[in-house]
Coordinates of N, CA and C in Angstrom, one line a residue:
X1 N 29.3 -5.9 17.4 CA 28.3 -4.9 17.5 C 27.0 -5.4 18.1
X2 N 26.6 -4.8 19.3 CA 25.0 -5.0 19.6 C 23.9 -4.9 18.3
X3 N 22.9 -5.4 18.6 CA 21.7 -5.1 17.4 C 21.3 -3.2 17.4
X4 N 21.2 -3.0 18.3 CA 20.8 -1.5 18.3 C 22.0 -0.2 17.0
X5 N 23.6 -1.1 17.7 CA 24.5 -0.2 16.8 C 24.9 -1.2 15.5
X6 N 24.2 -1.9 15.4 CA 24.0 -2.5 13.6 C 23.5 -1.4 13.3
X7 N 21.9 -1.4 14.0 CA 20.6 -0.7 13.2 C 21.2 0.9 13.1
X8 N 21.6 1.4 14.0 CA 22.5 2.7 13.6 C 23.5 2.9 12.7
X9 N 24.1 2.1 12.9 CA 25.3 2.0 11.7 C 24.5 2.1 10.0
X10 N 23.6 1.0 9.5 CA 22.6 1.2 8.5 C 22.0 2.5 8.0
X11 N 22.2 3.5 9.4 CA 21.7 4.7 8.9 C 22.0 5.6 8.2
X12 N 24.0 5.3 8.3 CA 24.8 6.2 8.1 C 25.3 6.0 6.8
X13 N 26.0 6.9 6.3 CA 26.6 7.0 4.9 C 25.9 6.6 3.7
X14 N 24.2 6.7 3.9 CA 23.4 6.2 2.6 C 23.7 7.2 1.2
X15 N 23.5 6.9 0.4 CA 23.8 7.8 -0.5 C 22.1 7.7 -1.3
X16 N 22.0 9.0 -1.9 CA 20.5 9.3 -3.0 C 19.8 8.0 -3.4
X17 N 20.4 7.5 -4.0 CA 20.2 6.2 -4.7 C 20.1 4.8 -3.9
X18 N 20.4 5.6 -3.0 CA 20.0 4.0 -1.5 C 20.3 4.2 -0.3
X19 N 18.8 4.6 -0.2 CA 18.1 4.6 1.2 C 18.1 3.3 2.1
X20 N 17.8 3.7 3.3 CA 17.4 1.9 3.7 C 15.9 1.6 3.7
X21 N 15.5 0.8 3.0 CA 14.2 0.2 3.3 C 13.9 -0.6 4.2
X22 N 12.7 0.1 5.0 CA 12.1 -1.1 6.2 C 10.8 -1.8 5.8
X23 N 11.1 -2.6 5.4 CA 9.7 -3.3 5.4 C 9.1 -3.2 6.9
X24 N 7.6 -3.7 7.0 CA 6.7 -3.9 7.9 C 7.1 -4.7 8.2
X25 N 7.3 -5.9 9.1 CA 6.6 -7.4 9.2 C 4.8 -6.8 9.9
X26 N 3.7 -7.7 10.3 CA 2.8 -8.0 11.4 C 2.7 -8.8 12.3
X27 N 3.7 -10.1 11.7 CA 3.6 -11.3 12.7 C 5.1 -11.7 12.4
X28 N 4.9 -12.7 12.8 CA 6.4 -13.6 12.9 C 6.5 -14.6 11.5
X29 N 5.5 -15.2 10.9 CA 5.7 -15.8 9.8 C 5.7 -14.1 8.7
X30 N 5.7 -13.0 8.8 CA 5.9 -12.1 7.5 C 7.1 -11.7 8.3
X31 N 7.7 -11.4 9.3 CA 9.0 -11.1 9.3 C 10.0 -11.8 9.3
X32 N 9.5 -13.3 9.0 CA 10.9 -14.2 8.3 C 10.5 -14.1 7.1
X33 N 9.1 -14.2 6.3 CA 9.9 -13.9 4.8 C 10.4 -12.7 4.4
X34 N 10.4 -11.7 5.1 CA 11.0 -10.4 4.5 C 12.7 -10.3 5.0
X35 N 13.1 -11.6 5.8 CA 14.4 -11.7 6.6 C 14.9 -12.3 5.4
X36 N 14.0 -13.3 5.3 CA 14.9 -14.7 3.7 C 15.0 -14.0 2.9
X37 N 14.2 -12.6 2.3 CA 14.0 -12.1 1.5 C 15.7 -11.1 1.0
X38 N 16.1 -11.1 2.4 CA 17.5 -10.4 2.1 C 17.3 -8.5 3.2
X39 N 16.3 -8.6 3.4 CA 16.3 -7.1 4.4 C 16.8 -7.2 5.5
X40 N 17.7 -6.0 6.1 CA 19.1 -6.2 6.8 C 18.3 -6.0 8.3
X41 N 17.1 -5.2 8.6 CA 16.4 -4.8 9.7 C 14.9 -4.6 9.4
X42 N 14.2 -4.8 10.2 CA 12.6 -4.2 9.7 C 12.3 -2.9 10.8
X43 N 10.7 -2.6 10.7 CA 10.5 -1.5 11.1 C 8.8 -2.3 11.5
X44 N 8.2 -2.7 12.2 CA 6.9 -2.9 12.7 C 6.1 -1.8 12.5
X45 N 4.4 -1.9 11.8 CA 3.7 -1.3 11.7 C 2.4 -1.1 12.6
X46 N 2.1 -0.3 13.2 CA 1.1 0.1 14.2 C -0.5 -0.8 13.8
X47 N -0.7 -0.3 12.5 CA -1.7 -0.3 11.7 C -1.8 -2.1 11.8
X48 N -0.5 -2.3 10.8 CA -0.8 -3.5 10.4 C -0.6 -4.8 11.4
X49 N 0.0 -4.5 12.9 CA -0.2 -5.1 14.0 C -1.6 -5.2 13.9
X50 N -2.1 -4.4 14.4 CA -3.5 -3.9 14.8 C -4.3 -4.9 14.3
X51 N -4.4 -4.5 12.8 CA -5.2 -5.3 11.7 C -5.1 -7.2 12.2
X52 N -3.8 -7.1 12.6 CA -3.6 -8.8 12.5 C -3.8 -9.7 13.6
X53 N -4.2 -8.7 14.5 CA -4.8 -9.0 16.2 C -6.4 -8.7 16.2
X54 N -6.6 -7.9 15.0 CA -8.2 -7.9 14.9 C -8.6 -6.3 15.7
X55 N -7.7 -5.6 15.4 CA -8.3 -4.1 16.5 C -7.9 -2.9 14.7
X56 N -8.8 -2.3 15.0 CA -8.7 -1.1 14.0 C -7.5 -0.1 15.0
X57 N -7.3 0.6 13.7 CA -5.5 1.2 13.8 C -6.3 1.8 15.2
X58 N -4.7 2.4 15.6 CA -4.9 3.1 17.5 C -5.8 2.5 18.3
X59 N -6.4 1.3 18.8 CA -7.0 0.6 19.7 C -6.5 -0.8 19.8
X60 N -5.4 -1.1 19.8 CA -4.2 -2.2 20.1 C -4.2 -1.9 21.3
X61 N -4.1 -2.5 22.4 CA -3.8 -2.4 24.2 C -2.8 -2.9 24.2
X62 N -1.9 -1.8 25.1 CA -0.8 -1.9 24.7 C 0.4 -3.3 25.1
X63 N -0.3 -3.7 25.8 CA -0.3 -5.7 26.6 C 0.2 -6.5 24.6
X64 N -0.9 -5.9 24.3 CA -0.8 -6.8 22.8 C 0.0 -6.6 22.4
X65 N 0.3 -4.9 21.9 CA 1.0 -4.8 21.1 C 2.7 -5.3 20.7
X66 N 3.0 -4.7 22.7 CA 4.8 -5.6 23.1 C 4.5 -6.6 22.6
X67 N 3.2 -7.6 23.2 CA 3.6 -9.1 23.1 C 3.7 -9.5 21.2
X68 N 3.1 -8.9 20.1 CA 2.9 -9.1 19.0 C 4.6 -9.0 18.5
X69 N 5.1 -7.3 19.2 CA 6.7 -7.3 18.9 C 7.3 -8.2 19.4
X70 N 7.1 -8.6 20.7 CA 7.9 -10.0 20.9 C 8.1 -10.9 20.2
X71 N 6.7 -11.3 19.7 CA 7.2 -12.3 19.1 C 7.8 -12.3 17.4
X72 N 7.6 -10.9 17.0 CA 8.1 -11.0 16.0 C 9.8 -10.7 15.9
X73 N 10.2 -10.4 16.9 CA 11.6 -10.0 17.0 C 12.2 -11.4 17.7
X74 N 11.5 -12.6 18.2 CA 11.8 -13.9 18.3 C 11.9 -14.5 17.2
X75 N 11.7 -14.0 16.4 CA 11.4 -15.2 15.4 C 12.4 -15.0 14.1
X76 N 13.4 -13.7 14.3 CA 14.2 -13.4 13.3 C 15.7 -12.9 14.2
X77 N 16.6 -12.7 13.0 CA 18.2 -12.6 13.7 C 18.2 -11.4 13.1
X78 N 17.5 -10.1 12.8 CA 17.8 -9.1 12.3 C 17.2 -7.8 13.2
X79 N 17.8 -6.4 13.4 CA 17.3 -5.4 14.4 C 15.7 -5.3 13.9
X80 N 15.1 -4.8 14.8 CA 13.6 -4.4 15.0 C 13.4 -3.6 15.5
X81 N 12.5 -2.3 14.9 CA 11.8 -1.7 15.3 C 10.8 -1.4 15.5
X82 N 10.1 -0.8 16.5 CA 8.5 -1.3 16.8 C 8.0 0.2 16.7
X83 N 6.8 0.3 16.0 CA 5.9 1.8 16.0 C 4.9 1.2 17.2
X84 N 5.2 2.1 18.1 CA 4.1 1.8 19.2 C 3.8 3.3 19.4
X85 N 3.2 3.4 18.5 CA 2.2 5.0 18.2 C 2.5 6.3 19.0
X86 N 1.5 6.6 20.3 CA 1.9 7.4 20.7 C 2.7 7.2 22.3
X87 N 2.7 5.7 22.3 CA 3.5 5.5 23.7 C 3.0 5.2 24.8
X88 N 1.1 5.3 24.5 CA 0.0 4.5 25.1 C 0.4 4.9 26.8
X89 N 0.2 6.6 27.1 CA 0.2 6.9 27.9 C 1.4 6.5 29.2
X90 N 2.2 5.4 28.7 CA 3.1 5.0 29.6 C 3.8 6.2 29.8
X91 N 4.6 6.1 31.5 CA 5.5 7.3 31.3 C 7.0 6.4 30.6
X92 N 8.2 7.5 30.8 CA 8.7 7.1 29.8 C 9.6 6.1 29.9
X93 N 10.5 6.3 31.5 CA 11.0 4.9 31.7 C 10.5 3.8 31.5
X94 N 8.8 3.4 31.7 CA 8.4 2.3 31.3 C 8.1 2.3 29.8
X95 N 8.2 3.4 29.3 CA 7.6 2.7 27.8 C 8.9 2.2 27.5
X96 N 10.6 2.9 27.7 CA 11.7 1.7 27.2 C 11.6 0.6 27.9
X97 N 11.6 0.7 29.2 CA 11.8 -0.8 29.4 C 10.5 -1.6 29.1
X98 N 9.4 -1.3 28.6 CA 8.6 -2.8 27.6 C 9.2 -2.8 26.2
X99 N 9.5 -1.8 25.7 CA 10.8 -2.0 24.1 C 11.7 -2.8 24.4
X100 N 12.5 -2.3 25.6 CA 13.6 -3.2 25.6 C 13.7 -5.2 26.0
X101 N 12.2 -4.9 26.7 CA 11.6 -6.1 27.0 C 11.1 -6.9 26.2
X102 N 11.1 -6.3 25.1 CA 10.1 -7.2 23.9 C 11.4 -7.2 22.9
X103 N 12.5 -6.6 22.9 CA 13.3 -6.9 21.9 C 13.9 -5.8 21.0
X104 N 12.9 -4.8 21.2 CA 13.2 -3.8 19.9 C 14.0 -2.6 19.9
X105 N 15.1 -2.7 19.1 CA 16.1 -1.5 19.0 C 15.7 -0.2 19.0
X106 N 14.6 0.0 18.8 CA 14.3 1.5 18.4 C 12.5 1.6 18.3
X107 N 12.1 3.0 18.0 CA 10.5 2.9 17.9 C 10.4 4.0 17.5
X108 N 9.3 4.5 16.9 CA 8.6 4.9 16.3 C 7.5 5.9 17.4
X109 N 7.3 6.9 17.7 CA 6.5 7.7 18.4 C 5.9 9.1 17.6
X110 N 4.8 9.4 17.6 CA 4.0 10.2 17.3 C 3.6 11.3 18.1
X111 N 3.6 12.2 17.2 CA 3.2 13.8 18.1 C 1.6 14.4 18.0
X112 N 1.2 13.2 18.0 CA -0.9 13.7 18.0 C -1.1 12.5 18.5
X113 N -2.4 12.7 19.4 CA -3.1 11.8 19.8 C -4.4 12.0 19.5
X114 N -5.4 11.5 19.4 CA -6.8 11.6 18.6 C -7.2 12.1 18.0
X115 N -5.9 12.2 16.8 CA -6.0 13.0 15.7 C -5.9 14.6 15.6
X116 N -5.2 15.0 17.3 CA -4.9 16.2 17.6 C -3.3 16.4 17.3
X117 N -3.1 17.6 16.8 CA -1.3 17.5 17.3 C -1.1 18.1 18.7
X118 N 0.0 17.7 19.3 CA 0.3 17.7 20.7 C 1.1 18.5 20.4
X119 N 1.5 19.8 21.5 CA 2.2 20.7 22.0 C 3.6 20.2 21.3
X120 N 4.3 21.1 20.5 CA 5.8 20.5 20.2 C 6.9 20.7 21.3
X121 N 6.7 21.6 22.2 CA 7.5 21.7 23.5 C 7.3 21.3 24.3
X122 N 5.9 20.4 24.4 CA 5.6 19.6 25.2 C 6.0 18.3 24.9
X123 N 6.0 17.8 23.8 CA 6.2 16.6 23.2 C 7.7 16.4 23.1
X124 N 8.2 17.7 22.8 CA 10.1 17.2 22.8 C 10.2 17.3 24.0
X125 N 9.7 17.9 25.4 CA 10.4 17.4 26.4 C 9.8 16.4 27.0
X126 N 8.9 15.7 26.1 CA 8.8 13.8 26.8 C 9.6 13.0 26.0
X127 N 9.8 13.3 24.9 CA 11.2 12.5 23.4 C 12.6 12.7 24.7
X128 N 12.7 14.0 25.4 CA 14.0 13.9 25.9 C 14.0 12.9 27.0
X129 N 13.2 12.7 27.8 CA 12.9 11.6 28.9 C 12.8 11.1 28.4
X130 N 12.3 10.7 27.0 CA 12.4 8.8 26.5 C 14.0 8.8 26.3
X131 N 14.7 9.9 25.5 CA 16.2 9.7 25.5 C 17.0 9.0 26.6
X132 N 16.7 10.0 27.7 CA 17.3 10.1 29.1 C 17.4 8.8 29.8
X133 N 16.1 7.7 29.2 CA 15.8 6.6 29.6 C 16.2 5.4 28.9
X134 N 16.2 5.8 27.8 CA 17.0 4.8 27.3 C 18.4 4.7 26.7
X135 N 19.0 6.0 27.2 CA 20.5 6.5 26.7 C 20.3 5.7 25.3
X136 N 21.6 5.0 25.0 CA 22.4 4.8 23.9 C 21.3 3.0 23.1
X137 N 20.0 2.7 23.7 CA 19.7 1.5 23.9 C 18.6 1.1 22.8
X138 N 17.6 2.3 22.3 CA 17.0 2.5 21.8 C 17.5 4.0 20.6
X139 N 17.0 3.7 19.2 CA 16.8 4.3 18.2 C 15.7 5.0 18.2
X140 N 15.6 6.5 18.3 CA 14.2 7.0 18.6 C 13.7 8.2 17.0
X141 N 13.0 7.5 16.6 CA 12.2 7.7 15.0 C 10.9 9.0 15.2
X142 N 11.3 9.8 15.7 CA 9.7 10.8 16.1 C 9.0 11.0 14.7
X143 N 8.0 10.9 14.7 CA 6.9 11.2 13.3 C 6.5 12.4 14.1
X144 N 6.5 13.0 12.6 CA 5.9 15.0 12.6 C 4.7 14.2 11.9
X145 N 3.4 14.5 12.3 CA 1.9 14.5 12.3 C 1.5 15.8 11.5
X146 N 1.8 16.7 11.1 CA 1.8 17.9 10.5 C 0.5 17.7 9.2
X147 N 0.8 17.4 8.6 CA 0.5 16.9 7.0 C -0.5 16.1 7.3
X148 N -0.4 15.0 7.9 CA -2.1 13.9 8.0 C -2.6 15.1 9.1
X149 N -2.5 16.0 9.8 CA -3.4 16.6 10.5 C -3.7 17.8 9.9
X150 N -3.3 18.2 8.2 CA -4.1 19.4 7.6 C -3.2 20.3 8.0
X151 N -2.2 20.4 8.6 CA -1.2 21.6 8.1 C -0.2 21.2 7.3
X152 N -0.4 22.1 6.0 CA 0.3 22.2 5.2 C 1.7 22.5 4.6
X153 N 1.8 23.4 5.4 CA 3.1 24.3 5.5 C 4.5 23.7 5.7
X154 N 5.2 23.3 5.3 CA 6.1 22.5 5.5 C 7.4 23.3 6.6
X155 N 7.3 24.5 6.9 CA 7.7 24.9 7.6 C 7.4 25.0 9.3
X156 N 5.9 24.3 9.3 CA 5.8 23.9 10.2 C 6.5 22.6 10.9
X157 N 6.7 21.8 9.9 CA 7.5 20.3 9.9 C 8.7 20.5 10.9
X158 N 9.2 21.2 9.8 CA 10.6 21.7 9.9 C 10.8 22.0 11.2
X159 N 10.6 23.0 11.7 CA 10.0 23.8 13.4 C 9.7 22.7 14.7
X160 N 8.5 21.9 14.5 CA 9.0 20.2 14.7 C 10.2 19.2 15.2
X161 N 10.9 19.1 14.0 CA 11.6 18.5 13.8 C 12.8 19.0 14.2
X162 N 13.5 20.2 14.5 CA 13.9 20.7 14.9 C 14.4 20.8 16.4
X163 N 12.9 20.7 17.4 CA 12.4 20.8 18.6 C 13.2 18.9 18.8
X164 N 12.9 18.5 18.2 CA 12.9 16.8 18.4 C 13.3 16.3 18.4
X165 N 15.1 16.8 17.1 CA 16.3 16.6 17.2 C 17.2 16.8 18.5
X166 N 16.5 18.2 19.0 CA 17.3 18.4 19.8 C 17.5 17.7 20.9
X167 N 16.2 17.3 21.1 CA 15.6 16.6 22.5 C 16.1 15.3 22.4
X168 N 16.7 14.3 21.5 CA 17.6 13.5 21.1 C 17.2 12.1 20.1
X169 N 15.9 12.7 19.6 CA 15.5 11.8 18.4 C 16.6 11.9 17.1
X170 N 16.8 10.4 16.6 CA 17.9 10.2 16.1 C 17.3 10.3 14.6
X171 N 15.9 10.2 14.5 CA 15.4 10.1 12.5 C 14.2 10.9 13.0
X172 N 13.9 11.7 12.1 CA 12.3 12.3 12.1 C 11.9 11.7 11.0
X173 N 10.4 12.1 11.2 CA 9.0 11.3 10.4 C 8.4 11.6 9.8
X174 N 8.9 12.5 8.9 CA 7.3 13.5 8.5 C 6.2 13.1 7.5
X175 N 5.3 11.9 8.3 CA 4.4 11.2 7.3 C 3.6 11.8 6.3
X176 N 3.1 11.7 5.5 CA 2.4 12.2 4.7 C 2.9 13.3 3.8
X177 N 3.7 13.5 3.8 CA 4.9 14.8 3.7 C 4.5 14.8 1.8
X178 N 3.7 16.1 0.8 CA 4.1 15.4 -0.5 C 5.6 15.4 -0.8
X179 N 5.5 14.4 -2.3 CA 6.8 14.2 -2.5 C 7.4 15.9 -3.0
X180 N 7.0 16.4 -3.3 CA 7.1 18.0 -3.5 C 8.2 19.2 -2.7
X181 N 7.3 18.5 -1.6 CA 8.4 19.3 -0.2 C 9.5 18.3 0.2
X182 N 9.4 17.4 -0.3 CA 10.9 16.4 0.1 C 12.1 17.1 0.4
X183 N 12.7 17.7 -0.9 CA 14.1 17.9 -0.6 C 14.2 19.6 0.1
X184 N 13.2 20.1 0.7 CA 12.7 21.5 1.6 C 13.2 20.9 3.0
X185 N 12.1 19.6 2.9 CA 12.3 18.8 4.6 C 13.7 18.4 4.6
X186 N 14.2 17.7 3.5 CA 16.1 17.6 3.5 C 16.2 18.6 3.6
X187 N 16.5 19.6 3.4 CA 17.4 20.8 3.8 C 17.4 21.6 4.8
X188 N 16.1 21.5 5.9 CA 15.9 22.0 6.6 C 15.7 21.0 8.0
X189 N 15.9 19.8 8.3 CA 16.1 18.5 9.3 C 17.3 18.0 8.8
X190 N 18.2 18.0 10.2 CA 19.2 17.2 10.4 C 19.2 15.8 11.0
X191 N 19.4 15.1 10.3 CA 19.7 13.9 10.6 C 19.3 13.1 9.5
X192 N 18.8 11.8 9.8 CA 18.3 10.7 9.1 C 16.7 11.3 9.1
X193 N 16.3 11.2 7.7 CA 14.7 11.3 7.1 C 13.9 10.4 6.7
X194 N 12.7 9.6 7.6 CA 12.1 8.7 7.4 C 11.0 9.4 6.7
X195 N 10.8 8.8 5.6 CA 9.8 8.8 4.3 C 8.7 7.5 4.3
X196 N 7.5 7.9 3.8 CA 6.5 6.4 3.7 C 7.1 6.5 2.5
X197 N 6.7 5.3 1.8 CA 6.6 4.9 0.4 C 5.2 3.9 0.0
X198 N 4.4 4.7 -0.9 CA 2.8 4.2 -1.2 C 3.8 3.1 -1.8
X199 N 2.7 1.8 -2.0 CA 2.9 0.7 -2.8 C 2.0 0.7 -4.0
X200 N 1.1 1.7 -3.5 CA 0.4 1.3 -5.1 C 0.3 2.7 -6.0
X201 N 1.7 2.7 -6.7 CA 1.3 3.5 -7.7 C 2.3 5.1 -7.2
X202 N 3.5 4.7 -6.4 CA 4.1 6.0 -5.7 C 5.3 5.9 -6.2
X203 N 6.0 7.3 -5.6 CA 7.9 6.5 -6.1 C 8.2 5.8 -5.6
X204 N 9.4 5.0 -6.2 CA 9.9 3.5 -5.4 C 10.9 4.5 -4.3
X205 N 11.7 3.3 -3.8 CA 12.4 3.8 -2.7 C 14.2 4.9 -3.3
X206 N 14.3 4.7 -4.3 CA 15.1 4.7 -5.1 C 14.7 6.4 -5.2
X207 N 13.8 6.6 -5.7 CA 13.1 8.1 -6.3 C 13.1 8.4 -5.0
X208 N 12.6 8.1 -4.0 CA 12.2 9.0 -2.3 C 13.8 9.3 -2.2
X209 N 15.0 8.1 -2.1 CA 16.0 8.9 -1.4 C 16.5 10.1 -2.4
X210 N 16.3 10.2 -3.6 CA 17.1 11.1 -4.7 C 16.3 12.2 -4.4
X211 N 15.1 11.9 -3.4 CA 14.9 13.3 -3.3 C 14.6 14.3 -1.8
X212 N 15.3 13.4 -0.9 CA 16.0 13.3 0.5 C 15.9 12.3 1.2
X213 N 15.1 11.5 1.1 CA 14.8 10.3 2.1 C 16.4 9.5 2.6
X214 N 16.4 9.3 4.3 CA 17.2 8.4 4.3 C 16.6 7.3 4.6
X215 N 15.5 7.1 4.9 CA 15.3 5.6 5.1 C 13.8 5.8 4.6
X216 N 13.2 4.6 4.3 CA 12.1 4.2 3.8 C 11.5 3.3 4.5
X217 N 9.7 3.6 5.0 CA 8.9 2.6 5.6 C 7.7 2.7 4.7
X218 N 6.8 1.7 4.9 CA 5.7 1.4 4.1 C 4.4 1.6 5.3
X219 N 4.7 2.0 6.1 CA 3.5 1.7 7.0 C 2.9 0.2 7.0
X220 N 1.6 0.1 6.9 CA 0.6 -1.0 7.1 C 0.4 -1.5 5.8
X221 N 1.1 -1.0 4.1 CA 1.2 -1.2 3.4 C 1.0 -2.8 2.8
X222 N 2.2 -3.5 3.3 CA 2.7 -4.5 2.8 C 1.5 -5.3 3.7
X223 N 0.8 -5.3 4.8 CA -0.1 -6.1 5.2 C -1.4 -6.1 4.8
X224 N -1.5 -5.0 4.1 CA -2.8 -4.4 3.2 C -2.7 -5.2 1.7
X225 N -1.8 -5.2 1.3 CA -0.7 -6.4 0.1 C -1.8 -7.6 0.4
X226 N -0.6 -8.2 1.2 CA -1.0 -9.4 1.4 C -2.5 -9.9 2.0
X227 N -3.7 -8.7 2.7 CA -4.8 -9.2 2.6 C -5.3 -9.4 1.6
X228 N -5.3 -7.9 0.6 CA -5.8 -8.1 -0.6 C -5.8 -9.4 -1.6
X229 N -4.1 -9.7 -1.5 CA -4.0 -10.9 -2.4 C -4.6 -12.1 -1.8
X230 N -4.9 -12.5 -0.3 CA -5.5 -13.6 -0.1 C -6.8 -13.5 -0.4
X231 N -7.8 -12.4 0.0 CA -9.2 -12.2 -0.5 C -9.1 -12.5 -2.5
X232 N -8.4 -12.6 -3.0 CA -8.2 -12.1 -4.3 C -8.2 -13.9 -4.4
X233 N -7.3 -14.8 -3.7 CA -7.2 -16.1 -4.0 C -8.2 -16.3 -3.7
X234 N -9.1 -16.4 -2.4 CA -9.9 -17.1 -1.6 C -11.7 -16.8 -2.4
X235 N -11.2 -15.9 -3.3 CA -12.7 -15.9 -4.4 C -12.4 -16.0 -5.1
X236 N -11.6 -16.9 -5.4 CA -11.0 -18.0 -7.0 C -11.5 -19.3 -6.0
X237 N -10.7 -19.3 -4.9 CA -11.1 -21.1 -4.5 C -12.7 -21.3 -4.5
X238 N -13.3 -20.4 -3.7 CA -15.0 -20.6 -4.2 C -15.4 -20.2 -5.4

C-alpha cells in the first residue's frame, strides 16, 4: 500500500471508542517523537508551523510553509498531512503538486479567508478542482469555518459540509463545533468527522469519538504544550 492508502485505510472502520488521533508535529525533531511515541500518521498544524518559523498564525509564505512540511515528512516513515490553510491563493493544480512535492498525503483547507467565510458554492467548486487534480493522491480534510466565524447554527455546518462532500472532500472539519452539537454534525455529514480536541481541560479523544468524531486533531495545541513547558523550565534555570 502507498502512504496516501495507509492514511485512508486508518479512516475506515473506527469504532466510538477509537477515533484516530493526529497529533501536530511543527518540526522534524516533534514529529519523530510523536512517531517513537507509537502514532500511526500525523496531521501538521498551520498555527503551530507558523509559531516555529517565527510568523503569527495566517502569515507563513507559502515558500515556508512546503519547505517546513518537507522537512518534517523527511524526517519520519509515517503518512502526513499538512494544513496549509486556505491554499495561499495557489490555483489548484499547483497547490497539489507543492503537497505532493513536499510529501504530504492529504491537507487540510479552509473555507474563510480574513476571517470571512467564503461563498460555499464557490469554495466547493475549487475543493472539486483540487479533487480533479489530485485524483486518488491526496486526502482532502475541508474545515467548515462556521462556528469560529459566529455562526451558530449547526445547520449551517451541515449545509457546508454537504456542498464539500460532494465536490469530493474525503473528511469535513467543523472546527470549533461545541461538543453539544457533535452527534447533530454526526448525523447530518457523511463521511469521516474531524474534531479538535482542547488539551487543557476538554474531552479526551475517547469522549469526542463516543460522540461522533472520527478522527481527532489538536491544532497548534501540542506546540503551545511544549512552549509553555520550556518557558516554565527556562525560569527555574534563572
Amino acid at each position: 500500500m502507498t502512504e496516501v492508502e495507509i492514511f485512508r485505510a486508518l479512516h475506515k472502520g473506527r469504532t466510538p471508542d477509537n477515533p484516530l488521533v493526529l497529533p501536530g508535529p511543527w518540526d522534524a525533531a516533534s514529529a519523530r517523537a510523536l512517531v517513537e511515541a507509537g502514532f500511526p500518521a500525523l496531521a501538521t498544524p498551520s498555527a503551530g508551523v507558523a509559531a516555529s518559523l517565527g510568523y503569527e498564525d495566517g502569515r507563513t509564505p507559502s515558500e515556508e510553509m512546503f519547505a517546513a512540511v518537507a522537512r518534517i515528512v523527511r524526517a519520519v516513515d509515517v503518512p502526513v498531512s499538512a494544513d496549509v490553510e486556505g491554499g495561499y491563493g495557489l490555483p489548484p493544480k499547483e497547490l497539489v503538486e507543492r503537497l505532493l512535492e513536499a510529501g504530504a498525503v492529504g491537507c487540510n483547507l479552509e473555507d474563510s479567508v480574513g476571517g470571512v467565510l467564503k461563498d460555499p458554492r464557490e469554495h466547493a467548486d475549487w475543493l472539486a478542482e483540487v479533487r480533479h487534480a489530485a485524483g486518488d493522491l491526496l486526502f482532502v480534510n475541508a474545515r467548515v469555518d462556521t462556528f469560529v466565524r459566529g455562526v451558530t447554527d449547526p445547520e449551517r455546518a451541515v449545509e457546508r459540509a454537504a456542498l464539500y462532500v460532494a465536490a469530493g472532500a474525503d473528511c469535513v472539519y467543523p472546527i470549533g463545533a461545541p461538543t453539544t452539537v457533535l452527534p447533530l454534525l454526526r448525523a447530518g455529514i457523511q463521511g469521516p468527522l474531524n474534531v479538535f480536541a482542547d488539551l487543557d481541560g476538554g474531552p479526551s479523544p475517547t469522549e469526542l469519538g463516543e460522540l461522533g468524531a472520527t478522527r481527532v486533531t489538536f491544532g497548534p495545541g501540542l506546540q503551545r504544550w511544549a512552549a509553555a513547558a520550556l518557558t516554565e523550565t527556562a525560569h527555574r534555570l534563572i
